[in-house]
């Protein structure tokens, strides 16, 4: 039960930060999303994001910051194995399942519901 509460607090805190970026700093959704991805990558680069995931579970692994952490992990892992070209291939290798799922479920959602765009 305690992990559930911390997951809610951390995930909610990340959402609050994103909402503050939108409302107070008047950033566009694209700027806000990009900033959160970069922050996740930076925290991952300093080794701070994985302990946050261990502590908060889905509260840290579901938000967009985790995507930045995954991008960095894949790039570094593949760079060690294949050199510079591994940076690009590692990014795609680690994140392809998540990106594919988002595209497929977005498409299915658009078929079931009436999109506004």
JSON list of C-alpha atoms in Angstrom, two decimals, residues 21-81:
[
{"chain": "A", "resi": 21, "resn": "UNK", "atom": "CA", "xyz": [5.10, 24.64, -17.15]},
{"chain": "A", "resi": 22, "resn": "UNK", "atom": "CA", "xyz": [1.95, 24.99, -19.25]},
{"chain": "A", "resi": 23, "resn": "UNK", "atom": "CA", "xyz": [0.02, 27.46, -17.07]},
{"chain": "A", "resi": 24, "resn": "UNK", "atom": "CA", "xyz": [2.66, 29.61, -15.38]},
{"chain": "A", "resi": 25, "resn": "UNK", "atom": "CA", "xyz": [5.48, 29.63, -17.91]},
{"chain": "A", "resi": 26, "resn": "UNK", "atom": "CA", "xyz": [3.05, 29.54, -20.87]},
{"chain": "A", "resi": 27, "resn": "UNK", "atom": "CA", "xyz": [5.01, 26.82, -22.66]},
{"chain": "A", "resi": 28, "resn": "UNK", "atom": "CA", "xyz": [3.33, 24.95, -25.47]},
{"chain": "A", "resi": 29, "resn": "UNK", "atom": "CA", "xyz": [2.48, 21.28, -24.94]},
{"chain": "A", "resi": 30, "resn": "UNK", "atom": "CA", "xyz": [5.31, 20.35, -27.32]},
{"chain": "A", "resi": 31, "resn": "UNK", "atom": "CA", "xyz": [7.84, 22.39, -25.32]},
{"chain": "A", "resi": 32, "resn": "UNK", "atom": "CA", "xyz": [6.58, 20.92, -22.05]},
{"chain": "A", "resi": 33, "resn": "UNK", "atom": "CA", "xyz": [6.76, 17.35, -23.32]},
{"chain": "A", "resi": 34, "resn": "UNK", "atom": "CA", "xyz": [10.22, 17.87, -24.82]},
{"chain": "A", "resi": 35, "resn": "UNK", "atom": "CA", "xyz": [11.50, 19.44, -21.61]},
{"chain": "A", "resi": 36, "resn": "UNK", "atom": "CA", "xyz": [10.23, 16.54, -19.51]},
{"chain": "A", "resi": 37, "resn": "UNK", "atom": "CA", "xyz": [11.86, 14.03, -21.87]},
{"chain": "A", "resi": 38, "resn": "UNK", "atom": "CA", "xyz": [15.18, 15.89, -21.63]},
{"chain": "A", "resi": 39, "resn": "UNK", "atom": "CA", "xyz": [14.92, 16.11, -17.82]},
{"chain": "A", "resi": 40, "resn": "UNK", "atom": "CA", "xyz": [14.33, 12.35, -17.69]},
{"chain": "A", "resi": 41, "resn": "UNK", "atom": "CA", "xyz": [17.39, 11.78, -19.88]},
{"chain": "A", "resi": 42, "resn": "UNK", "atom": "CA", "xyz": [19.53, 14.07, -17.72]},
{"chain": "A", "resi": 43, "resn": "UNK", "atom": "CA", "xyz": [18.38, 12.40, -14.51]},
{"chain": "A", "resi": 44, "resn": "UNK", "atom": "CA", "xyz": [19.07, 9.02, -16.10]},
{"chain": "A", "resi": 45, "resn": "UNK", "atom": "CA", "xyz": [22.53, 10.17, -17.17]},
{"chain": "A", "resi": 46, "resn": "UNK", "atom": "CA", "xyz": [23.36, 11.07, -13.57]},
{"chain": "A", "resi": 47, "resn": "UNK", "atom": "CA", "xyz": [21.98, 7.74, -12.36]},
{"chain": "A", "resi": 48, "resn": "UNK", "atom": "CA", "xyz": [19.07, 9.32, -10.49]},
{"chain": "A", "resi": 49, "resn": "UNK", "atom": "CA", "xyz": [16.08, 8.09, -12.50]},
{"chain": "A", "resi": 50, "resn": "UNK", "atom": "CA", "xyz": [16.45, 4.33, -11.89]},
{"chain": "A", "resi": 51, "resn": "UNK", "atom": "CA", "xyz": [16.39, 4.76, -8.09]},
{"chain": "A", "resi": 52, "resn": "UNK", "atom": "CA", "xyz": [13.28, 6.92, -8.53]},
{"chain": "A", "resi": 53, "resn": "UNK", "atom": "CA", "xyz": [11.63, 4.10, -10.52]},
{"chain": "A", "resi": 54, "resn": "UNK", "atom": "CA", "xyz": [12.58, 1.60, -7.79]},
{"chain": "A", "resi": 55, "resn": "UNK", "atom": "CA", "xyz": [11.09, 3.91, -5.17]},
{"chain": "A", "resi": 56, "resn": "UNK", "atom": "CA", "xyz": [7.91, 5.02, -6.94]},
{"chain": "A", "resi": 57, "resn": "UNK", "atom": "CA", "xyz": [7.25, 2.23, -9.44]},
{"chain": "A", "resi": 58, "resn": "UNK", "atom": "CA", "xyz": [4.70, 3.24, -12.07]},
{"chain": "A", "resi": 59, "resn": "UNK", "atom": "CA", "xyz": [4.63, 6.79, -10.69]},
{"chain": "A", "resi": 60, "resn": "UNK", "atom": "CA", "xyz": [8.06, 7.27, -12.25]},
{"chain": "A", "resi": 61, "resn": "UNK", "atom": "CA", "xyz": [8.04, 4.72, -15.07]},
{"chain": "A", "resi": 62, "resn": "UNK", "atom": "CA", "xyz": [4.78, 5.78, -16.77]},
{"chain": "A", "resi": 63, "resn": "UNK", "atom": "CA", "xyz": [5.26, 9.57, -17.21]},
{"chain": "A", "resi": 64, "resn": "UNK", "atom": "CA", "xyz": [7.07, 10.96, -20.25]},
{"chain": "A", "resi": 65, "resn": "UNK", "atom": "CA", "xyz": [10.26, 11.53, -18.22]},
{"chain": "A", "resi": 66, "resn": "UNK", "atom": "CA", "xyz": [10.79, 7.78, -18.25]},
{"chain": "A", "resi": 67, "resn": "UNK", "atom": "CA", "xyz": [10.87, 7.89, -22.05]},
{"chain": "A", "resi": 68, "resn": "UNK", "atom": "CA", "xyz": [13.90, 10.19, -21.91]},
{"chain": "A", "resi": 69, "resn": "UNK", "atom": "CA", "xyz": [15.56, 7.84, -19.45]},
{"chain": "A", "resi": 70, "resn": "UNK", "atom": "CA", "xyz": [14.89, 4.87, -21.77]},
{"chain": "A", "resi": 71, "resn": "UNK", "atom": "CA", "xyz": [16.27, 6.77, -24.78]},
{"chain": "A", "resi": 72, "resn": "UNK", "atom": "CA", "xyz": [19.48, 7.54, -22.95]},
{"chain": "A", "resi": 73, "resn": "UNK", "atom": "CA", "xyz": [19.87, 3.99, -21.62]},
{"chain": "A", "resi": 74, "resn": "UNK", "atom": "CA", "xyz": [19.43, 2.48, -25.07]},
{"chain": "A", "resi": 75, "resn": "UNK", "atom": "CA", "xyz": [21.83, 4.93, -26.66]},
{"chain": "A", "resi": 76, "resn": "UNK", "atom": "CA", "xyz": [24.56, 4.37, -24.07]},
{"chain": "A", "resi": 77, "resn": "UNK", "atom": "CA", "xyz": [24.15, 0.60, -24.03]},
{"chain": "A", "resi": 78, "resn": "UNK", "atom": "CA", "xyz": [24.39, 0.30, -27.80]},
{"chain": "A", "resi": 79, "resn": "UNK", "atom": "CA", "xyz": [27.20, 2.89, -28.03]},
{"chain": "A", "resi": 80, "resn": "UNK", "atom": "CA", "xyz": [29.35, 0.67, -25.82]},
{"chain": "A", "resi": 81, "resn": "UNK", "atom": "CA", "xyz": [28.71, -2.28, -28.14]}
]
